[in-house]
Short mmCIF file of C-alpha atoms in Angstrom, two decimals:
data_model
loop_
_atom_site.label_atom_id
_atom_site.label_comp_id
_atom_site.label_asym_id
_atom_site.label_seq_id
_atom_site.Cartn_x
_atom_site.Cartn_y
_atom_site.Cartn_z
CA MET A 1 97.10 -51.56 8.16
CA GLY A 2 94.72 -52.84 10.84
CA VAL A 3 94.05 -56.39 11.89
CA TRP A 4 90.86 -56.77 9.80
CA GLU A 5 92.56 -55.23 6.76
CA SER A 6 95.46 -57.68 7.05
CA ILE A 7 93.03 -60.61 7.44
CA LEU A 8 90.56 -59.67 4.71
CA GLY A 9 92.96 -58.16 2.22
CA ARG A 10 91.90 -56.05 -0.74
CA ASP A 11 89.23 -58.48 -2.00
CA GLY A 12 87.75 -58.80 1.47
CA ARG A 13 87.47 -55.04 1.87
CA ARG A 14 85.72 -54.84 -1.54
CA PHE A 15 83.29 -57.58 -0.45
CA VAL A 16 82.42 -55.77 2.78
CA LYS A 17 81.84 -52.52 0.94
CA ARG A 18 79.60 -54.28 -1.57
CA LYS A 19 77.59 -55.82 1.28
CA ASP A 20 77.13 -52.40 2.88
CA SER A 21 76.06 -51.00 -0.47
CA ASP A 22 73.56 -53.84 -1.00
CA ALA A 23 72.11 -53.31 2.46
CA GLY A 24 71.68 -49.62 1.71
CA GLU A 25 69.98 -50.40 -1.59
CA HIS A 26 67.61 -52.89 0.07
CA GLY A 27 66.74 -50.29 2.69
CA ARG A 28 66.03 -47.67 0.08
CA ALA A 29 63.93 -50.15 -1.94
CA LEU A 30 61.93 -51.04 1.17
CA GLU A 31 61.37 -47.38 1.97
CA GLU A 32 60.26 -46.67 -1.61
CA LEU A 33 57.86 -49.62 -1.46
CA ARG A 34 56.43 -48.35 1.85
CA SER A 35 55.96 -44.83 0.50
CA SER A 36 54.41 -46.21 -2.70
CA MET A 37 51.90 -48.29 -0.72
CA TYR A 38 51.05 -45.28 1.43
CA SER A 39 50.53 -43.19 -1.70
CA ASP A 40 48.31 -45.86 -3.27
CA PHE A 41 45.99 -46.07 -0.25
CA HIS A 42 46.11 -42.66 1.40
CA THR A 43 46.25 -40.15 -1.46
CA SER A 44 43.58 -39.49 -4.04
CA GLU A 45 46.11 -39.58 -6.89
CA GLY A 46 47.46 -42.98 -5.84
CA ALA A 47 43.98 -44.40 -5.28
CA LYS A 48 42.91 -43.28 -8.74
CA ARG A 49 46.00 -44.89 -10.31
CA GLN A 50 45.16 -48.13 -8.53
CA GLN A 51 41.56 -48.02 -9.78
CA GLN A 52 42.69 -47.35 -13.36
CA ARG A 53 45.24 -50.16 -13.19
CA LEU A 54 42.94 -52.78 -11.65
CA CYS A 55 39.59 -51.82 -13.21
CA GLY A 56 39.95 -51.05 -16.87
CA PRO A 57 36.96 -50.70 -19.19
CA PHE A 58 36.53 -54.45 -19.80
CA VAL A 59 36.77 -55.42 -16.11
CA ALA A 60 34.48 -52.61 -14.94
CA MET A 61 31.79 -53.25 -17.56
CA THR A 62 31.90 -57.03 -17.03
CA PHE A 63 31.57 -56.49 -13.28
CA ASN A 64 28.61 -54.16 -13.84
CA PHE A 65 26.93 -56.61 -16.23
CA ILE A 66 27.17 -59.55 -13.80
CA VAL A 67 25.91 -57.52 -10.83
CA ALA A 68 23.02 -56.09 -12.89
CA VAL A 69 21.81 -59.60 -13.75
CA GLY A 70 22.02 -60.53 -10.06
CA ILE A 71 20.07 -57.52 -8.81
CA ILE A 72 17.33 -58.14 -11.39
CA MET A 73 16.79 -61.58 -9.90
CA ALA A 74 17.01 -60.26 -6.31
CA ASN A 75 14.54 -57.44 -6.95
CA LYS A 76 12.11 -59.84 -8.63
CA VAL A 77 12.04 -61.80 -5.39
CA VAL A 78 11.61 -58.65 -3.27
CA MET A 79 8.96 -56.99 -5.43
CA GLY A 80 7.17 -60.20 -6.43
CA LYS A 81 7.44 -63.01 -3.89
CA VAL A 82 8.02 -60.81 -0.85
CA GLY A 83 5.57 -58.13 -2.05
CA PHE A 84 7.64 -55.11 -1.01
CA ASN A 85 6.04 -52.62 -3.42
CA PHE A 86 7.79 -49.50 -2.14
CA PRO A 87 10.40 -48.66 -4.81
CA VAL A 88 11.76 -45.44 -3.27
CA ALA A 89 11.96 -47.07 0.18
CA LEU A 90 13.86 -49.98 -1.39
CA SER A 91 16.30 -47.55 -3.00
CA LEU A 92 16.69 -45.81 0.37
CA ILE A 93 17.54 -49.16 2.01
CA HIS A 94 20.08 -49.83 -0.77
CA TYR A 95 21.88 -46.53 -0.24
CA VAL A 96 21.81 -46.75 3.57
CA THR A 97 23.38 -50.21 3.29
CA SER A 98 26.01 -48.86 0.91
CA TRP A 99 26.85 -46.01 3.28
CA PHE A 100 27.09 -48.43 6.22
CA LEU A 101 29.48 -50.72 4.32
CA MET A 102 31.64 -47.77 3.27
CA ALA A 103 31.71 -46.56 6.88
CA ILE A 104 33.16 -49.96 7.83
CA PHE A 105 35.74 -49.62 5.02
CA LYS A 106 36.69 -46.19 6.32
CA ALA A 107 37.04 -47.45 9.89
CA LEU A 108 39.39 -50.18 8.61
CA SER A 109 41.32 -47.62 6.48
CA LEU A 110 40.22 -49.40 3.31
CA LEU A 111 38.26 -46.53 1.81
CA PRO A 112 40.23 -44.64 -0.89
CA ALA A 113 41.18 -41.08 -0.07
CA ALA A 114 39.12 -38.25 -1.56
CA PRO A 115 40.67 -35.17 -3.23
CA PRO A 116 41.02 -32.02 -1.11
CA SER A 117 37.81 -30.09 -0.56
CA LYS A 118 39.21 -27.14 -2.53
CA ALA A 119 39.58 -29.33 -5.64
CA THR A 120 35.84 -30.05 -5.90
CA PRO A 121 33.31 -27.54 -4.56
CA PHE A 122 30.55 -28.87 -2.33
CA SER A 123 27.96 -27.59 -4.81
CA SER A 124 29.14 -30.16 -7.39
CA LEU A 125 28.83 -33.01 -4.88
CA PHE A 126 25.43 -31.70 -3.76
CA VAL A 127 24.11 -31.58 -7.34
CA LEU A 128 25.38 -35.10 -8.00
CA GLY A 129 23.70 -36.42 -4.85
CA VAL A 130 20.38 -34.77 -5.72
CA VAL A 131 20.45 -35.91 -9.34
CA MET A 132 21.29 -39.45 -8.28
CA ALA A 133 18.29 -39.56 -5.93
CA LEU A 134 15.98 -38.23 -8.65
CA ALA A 135 17.31 -40.60 -11.30
CA THR A 136 17.00 -43.71 -9.11
CA GLY A 137 13.70 -42.82 -7.48
CA LEU A 138 11.92 -41.71 -10.66
CA ALA A 139 13.17 -44.79 -12.55
CA ASN A 140 11.56 -47.13 -10.01
CA VAL A 141 8.32 -45.14 -9.96
CA SER A 142 8.22 -45.06 -13.77
CA LEU A 143 8.60 -48.83 -13.95
CA GLN A 144 5.80 -49.22 -11.43
CA HIS A 145 3.27 -46.98 -13.23
CA ASN A 146 4.13 -47.68 -16.89
CA SER A 147 4.26 -50.73 -19.05
CA VAL A 148 7.65 -52.29 -19.75
CA GLY A 149 7.48 -51.06 -23.35
CA PHE A 150 6.97 -47.42 -22.42
CA TYR A 151 9.69 -47.69 -19.75
CA GLN A 152 12.11 -49.02 -22.37
CA MET A 153 11.23 -46.16 -24.73
CA ALA A 154 12.14 -43.70 -21.99
CA LYS A 155 15.46 -45.52 -21.45
CA ILE A 156 16.23 -45.32 -25.16
CA ALA A 157 15.63 -41.56 -25.06
CA VAL A 158 18.48 -41.22 -22.54
CA THR A 159 21.09 -41.85 -25.27
CA PRO A 160 20.39 -38.79 -27.46
CA THR A 161 19.87 -36.74 -24.28
CA ILE A 162 23.41 -37.60 -23.13
CA VAL A 163 24.90 -36.74 -26.52
CA LEU A 164 23.08 -33.39 -26.56
CA ALA A 165 23.91 -32.58 -22.92
CA GLU A 166 27.63 -33.37 -23.33
CA PHE A 167 27.75 -31.14 -26.38
CA MET A 168 26.04 -28.28 -24.53
CA LEU A 169 28.02 -28.66 -21.27
CA PHE A 170 31.47 -29.73 -22.47
CA SER A 171 31.40 -29.11 -26.26
CA LYS A 172 31.97 -32.84 -26.75
CA LYS A 173 31.27 -33.92 -30.31
CA VAL A 174 30.37 -37.40 -31.54
CA SER A 175 31.44 -38.64 -34.96
CA LEU A 176 28.85 -39.32 -37.65
CA GLN A 177 29.68 -43.03 -37.59
CA LYS A 178 28.92 -43.22 -33.87
CA VAL A 179 25.68 -41.27 -34.27
CA ILE A 180 24.48 -43.68 -36.98
CA THR A 181 25.58 -46.68 -34.90
CA LEU A 182 23.78 -45.40 -31.80
CA GLY A 183 20.69 -44.85 -33.92
CA ILE A 184 20.82 -48.46 -35.13
CA VAL A 185 21.26 -49.68 -31.55
CA SER A 186 18.31 -47.62 -30.34
CA VAL A 187 16.04 -48.88 -33.15
CA GLY A 188 17.09 -52.47 -32.50
CA VAL A 189 16.40 -52.19 -28.77
CA ALA A 190 13.05 -50.53 -29.48
CA VAL A 191 12.01 -53.35 -31.82
CA ALA A 192 13.22 -55.95 -29.32
CA THR A 193 11.65 -54.57 -26.15
CA VAL A 194 8.79 -52.23 -26.99
CA THR A 195 5.87 -54.61 -27.35
CA ASP A 196 3.27 -52.33 -25.79
CA LEU A 197 3.01 -48.63 -25.08
CA GLU A 198 0.33 -48.59 -22.42
CA PHE A 199 0.72 -45.79 -19.90
CA ASN A 200 -1.22 -43.36 -17.79
CA PHE A 201 -0.77 -39.63 -17.48
CA PHE A 202 1.06 -39.76 -14.15
CA GLY A 203 3.39 -42.53 -15.35
CA ALA A 204 4.18 -40.63 -18.55
CA CYS A 205 5.03 -37.48 -16.59
CA VAL A 206 7.34 -39.46 -14.29
CA ALA A 207 9.05 -41.15 -17.25
CA LEU A 208 9.65 -37.84 -19.04
CA ALA A 209 10.88 -36.23 -15.82
CA TRP A 210 13.32 -39.13 -15.33
CA ILE A 211 15.15 -38.80 -18.68
CA VAL A 212 17.13 -35.62 -17.94
CA PRO A 213 18.25 -36.56 -14.37
CA SER A 214 19.31 -39.98 -15.61
CA ALA A 215 21.44 -38.50 -18.39
CA VAL A 216 22.97 -35.80 -16.16
CA ASN A 217 23.68 -38.37 -13.43
CA LYS A 218 25.76 -40.53 -15.79
CA ILE A 219 27.57 -37.52 -17.26
CA LEU A 220 28.55 -36.15 -13.84
CA TRP A 221 29.75 -39.52 -12.54
CA SER A 222 31.91 -40.02 -15.62
CA ASN A 223 33.23 -36.46 -15.82
CA MET A 224 34.12 -36.05 -12.14
CA GLN A 225 36.14 -39.28 -12.12
CA GLN A 226 37.93 -38.62 -15.39
CA THR A 227 38.78 -34.95 -14.83
CA GLY A 228 39.51 -35.11 -11.08
CA ASN A 229 41.27 -37.51 -8.73
CA TRP A 230 38.03 -39.15 -7.64
CA THR A 231 37.62 -42.89 -7.30
CA ALA A 232 34.25 -44.61 -7.39
CA LEU A 233 34.13 -45.43 -3.66
CA ALA A 234 35.39 -42.00 -2.57
CA LEU A 235 32.71 -40.27 -4.65
CA MET A 236 30.04 -42.64 -3.38
CA TRP A 237 31.09 -41.90 0.21
CA LYS A 238 30.76 -38.16 -0.28
CA THR A 239 27.44 -38.17 -2.16
CA SER A 240 25.54 -40.98 -0.39
CA PRO A 241 24.40 -38.88 2.61
CA ILE A 242 22.93 -36.28 0.24
CA THR A 243 21.17 -38.97 -1.78
CA ILE A 244 19.82 -40.63 1.36
CA PHE A 245 18.37 -37.32 2.58
CA PHE A 246 16.52 -36.70 -0.68
CA PHE A 247 15.25 -40.28 -0.77
CA MET A 248 13.67 -39.59 2.60
CA VAL A 249 12.03 -36.50 1.09
CA LEU A 250 10.80 -38.37 -2.01
CA MET A 251 9.54 -41.49 -0.19
CA PRO A 252 6.29 -40.02 1.21
CA LEU A 253 5.63 -38.25 -2.11
CA LEU A 254 6.16 -41.15 -4.53
CA ASP A 255 5.70 -44.34 -2.50
CA PRO A 256 2.31 -45.70 -1.45
CA PRO A 257 1.56 -45.62 2.29
CA GLY A 258 2.12 -48.63 4.50
CA VAL A 259 5.88 -49.23 4.50
CA LEU A 260 6.01 -49.31 8.31
CA SER A 261 3.16 -51.82 8.51
CA PHE A 262 4.85 -54.19 6.06
CA GLY A 263 5.48 -57.73 7.30
CA TRP A 264 9.06 -57.37 8.52
CA ASN A 265 9.75 -61.03 9.28
CA TRP A 266 13.14 -62.72 9.03
CA ASN A 267 12.60 -64.14 5.53
CA ASN A 268 11.45 -60.83 4.08
CA VAL A 269 14.25 -58.91 5.79
CA ALA A 270 16.84 -61.41 4.50
CA ALA A 271 15.58 -61.00 0.93
CA ILE A 272 15.68 -57.19 1.22
CA ILE A 273 19.21 -57.28 2.68
CA ILE A 274 20.44 -59.47 -0.19
CA SER A 275 18.89 -57.01 -2.63
CA ALA A 276 20.60 -54.15 -0.75
CA LEU A 277 24.00 -55.88 -1.02
CA PHE A 278 23.48 -56.25 -4.74
CA GLY A 279 22.46 -52.59 -4.78
CA PHE A 280 25.80 -51.59 -3.27
CA LEU A 281 27.68 -53.70 -5.83
CA LEU A 282 25.57 -52.26 -8.65
CA GLN A 283 26.25 -48.67 -7.55
CA TRP A 284 29.98 -49.39 -7.21
CA SER A 285 30.30 -51.29 -10.49
CA GLY A 286 28.27 -48.64 -12.32
CA ALA A 287 30.53 -45.90 -10.98
CA LEU A 288 33.61 -47.90 -12.02
CA ALA A 289 32.21 -48.39 -15.51
CA LEU A 290 31.38 -44.69 -15.86
CA GLY A 291 34.85 -43.73 -14.67
CA ALA A 292 36.55 -46.15 -17.07
CA THR A 293 34.41 -45.43 -20.16
CA SER A 294 31.79 -42.74 -20.79
CA ALA A 295 28.15 -41.98 -20.09
CA THR A 296 27.12 -43.08 -23.60
CA SER A 297 29.02 -46.36 -23.32
CA HIS A 298 27.31 -47.06 -20.00
CA VAL A 299 23.88 -46.59 -21.60
CA VAL A 300 24.86 -48.92 -24.43
CA LEU A 301 25.95 -51.46 -21.80
CA GLY A 302 22.50 -51.26 -20.22
CA GLN A 303 20.87 -51.92 -23.59
CA PHE A 304 23.31 -54.78 -24.14
CA LYS A 305 22.17 -56.34 -20.84
CA THR A 306 18.54 -56.12 -21.96
CA CYS A 307 19.22 -57.87 -25.29
CA VAL A 308 21.46 -60.55 -23.78
CA ILE A 309 18.86 -61.39 -21.12
CA MET A 310 16.20 -61.69 -23.82
CA LEU A 311 18.33 -63.92 -26.06
CA GLY A 312 19.51 -65.96 -23.05
CA GLY A 313 15.93 -66.62 -22.04
CA TYR A 314 15.10 -67.74 -25.58
CA ILE A 315 18.15 -70.04 -25.87
CA PHE A 316 18.33 -71.54 -22.38
CA PHE A 317 14.82 -71.26 -20.93
CA ASN A 318 12.64 -71.72 -24.07
CA SER A 319 10.97 -68.33 -23.72
CA ASP A 320 9.37 -67.03 -26.91
CA PRO A 321 9.51 -63.22 -27.23
CA GLY A 322 8.64 -63.46 -30.93
CA MET A 323 10.72 -63.35 -34.09
CA VAL A 324 10.43 -59.57 -34.43
CA SER A 325 11.83 -59.01 -30.94
CA LEU A 326 14.65 -61.50 -31.55
CA PHE A 327 15.52 -59.77 -34.83
CA GLY A 328 15.63 -56.41 -33.05
CA ALA A 329 17.92 -57.83 -30.35
CA VAL A 330 20.32 -59.23 -32.96
CA VAL A 331 20.38 -55.89 -34.83
CA ALA A 332 21.05 -54.04 -31.58
CA LEU A 333 23.91 -56.41 -30.66
CA CYS A 334 25.48 -55.92 -34.09
CA GLY A 335 25.27 -52.15 -33.62
CA MET A 336 26.81 -52.44 -30.15
CA SER A 337 29.68 -54.52 -31.51
CA PHE A 338 30.45 -51.90 -34.15
CA TYR A 339 30.17 -49.11 -31.55
CA THR A 340 32.72 -50.96 -29.38
CA TYR A 341 35.02 -51.27 -32.40
CA LEU A 342 34.80 -47.52 -33.04
CA ASN A 343 35.64 -46.77 -29.40
CA LEU A 344 38.64 -49.12 -29.45
CA ARG A 345 39.89 -47.57 -32.68
CA ASP A 346 39.58 -44.05 -31.28
CA SER A 347 41.36 -45.14 -28.11
CA LYS A 348 44.28 -46.59 -30.08
CA GLU A 349 44.54 -43.46 -32.22
CA SER A 350 44.58 -41.18 -29.18
CA SER A 351 47.20 -43.39 -27.47
CA ALA A 352 49.38 -43.34 -30.58
CA ALA A 353 49.11 -39.55 -30.80
CA ALA A 354 50.09 -39.21 -27.14
CA ILE A 355 53.13 -41.44 -27.66
CA LYS A 356 54.23 -39.38 -30.65
CA GLN A 357 54.04 -36.23 -28.57
CA LEU A 358 56.16 -37.80 -25.81
CA LEU A 359 58.88 -39.19 -28.10
CA PRO A 360 60.56 -35.84 -28.90
CA LYS A 361 60.70 -34.99 -25.21
CA GLN A 362 62.26 -38.36 -24.38
CA ASN A 363 64.84 -37.96 -27.16
CA SER A 364 65.78 -34.51 -25.90
CA PHE A 365 66.48 -35.89 -22.42
CA SER A 366 68.21 -39.07 -23.57
CA LEU A 367 71.62 -37.41 -24.22
CA LYS A 368 72.18 -36.05 -20.74
CA PRO A 369 71.88 -39.33 -18.83
CA LYS A 370 74.32 -40.96 -21.26
CA THR A 371 76.90 -38.27 -20.53
CA ILE A 372 76.48 -38.88 -16.82
CA ILE A 373 76.94 -42.61 -17.30
CA ASP A 374 80.11 -42.03 -19.34
CA GLU A 375 81.47 -39.77 -16.62
CA GLU A 376 80.69 -42.40 -13.97
CA ASP A 377 82.42 -45.07 -16.05
CA ASN A 378 85.51 -42.87 -16.37
CA THR A 379 85.47 -42.18 -12.65
CA ASP A 380 85.38 -45.90 -11.89
CA ALA A 381 88.30 -46.46 -14.23
CA ILE A 382 90.34 -43.70 -12.60
CA ASN A 383 89.47 -44.66 -9.00
CA PRO A 384 89.15 -48.47 -8.82
CA VAL A 385 87.81 -49.94 -5.59
#
C-alpha cells in the first residue's frame, strides 16, 4: 500500500475516483455543448431546428404583422411626402439593402448555413428568384395604375389561385370547411375594401399578370422551407442576387423615367433607407411566416392586416370607412378566427397521430435498456468500489 493509499484510506480513494469521473463527465458535457452549438450555427439541419424552435407560427406571423404595419407607414412617407414614385426602383433598393445586410451577417458568421448544392438544384432557386421579382414588381406597378379597390380584388384572387396551384403541383387538398371559410373571408374583405373598381387597360393587365407569380412565390417559399433544410435567411441569401438582376431588367420597362434625376438629398435618402430596412424585415418575417405556416395562411394574414388597419383607424383615429365596410371587416375577421381554429385542430390531430405511431417503437425499445441497467446494478453489487 502506497503513502497516499495509507493516508486517504478506502473512502479517500473512492472520493478521488468520483472526482476524476465528475471531471470526465464535465468535459464530455462541454464537448457535447460545443458540438451542439456548432451544429446549430454551421449546418443547415441545426439552423432549421433553431428557426423552428425560436420562430413558431405565432411568433413568425406576429413579427410579420408588426413589420407590415411599419413598412406601410414608411412607404407612405417615401411615395407621398418624399415623392419617390418609382416602385420597381424602390423594390430594387430594398433587396440590395437586404443583400448587403446578409453579406455582413455572413462575414460575421451569423448567416445560417444553406443545404448542399446537390440537395436543391439551381433551377429551383433561379425560378424562385425570378418569381419573387415579378410578384414584387408587378404588385407595386398594379397599385400605382389601379384604384385601391381593384388592387384588393386582385389580392383576393390570390387565395383560390394558391389552393388550385397546390392541388395541381403537390396534390394538396383542402377540406370543405376550409374552402367555405376562405370564401367567407374573401367576401368579407371584398365588402370591406372594394369601394371602387376604377382601372385602365394597362393596370388591369398588370394586376392579372401579378396573380399567378404572387401565388407561386408564396407556395415555393413555403414548400422549400418545409420540405428541405432551408432557413429563411439562407434562402434569401441565395435568391436575392437573382431577384436584384431581374429588378434591374424590369425597372426601365415598368418605372417612369427620371430616377437618376430625383432629388437625392439627405432627408430623402434617410427616408428611403428606413423604408429599405423595413423592407428587409418584411422579407425576412414573410419568409419565416411562410416556413412556419402555409401559403394560404400567409394570404389570410395579409387580409387580416387590412381589416385590422381599417378597424384600428375607425376606433383610434375617427376615420369613417362606412358601415358596409366595417361590417365586411368584422365578417372577414370572424372567418379568419374560424380558419385559425381549423388549422389548430388539424395540427393537434396530426401531432396526436404522429405520437401514436411513435409509441409502439418506443415500447419495443424500452425492454433492452432496462436489461442493461439491471446488469449494471448487478455488476456494481458484485464489484463494489
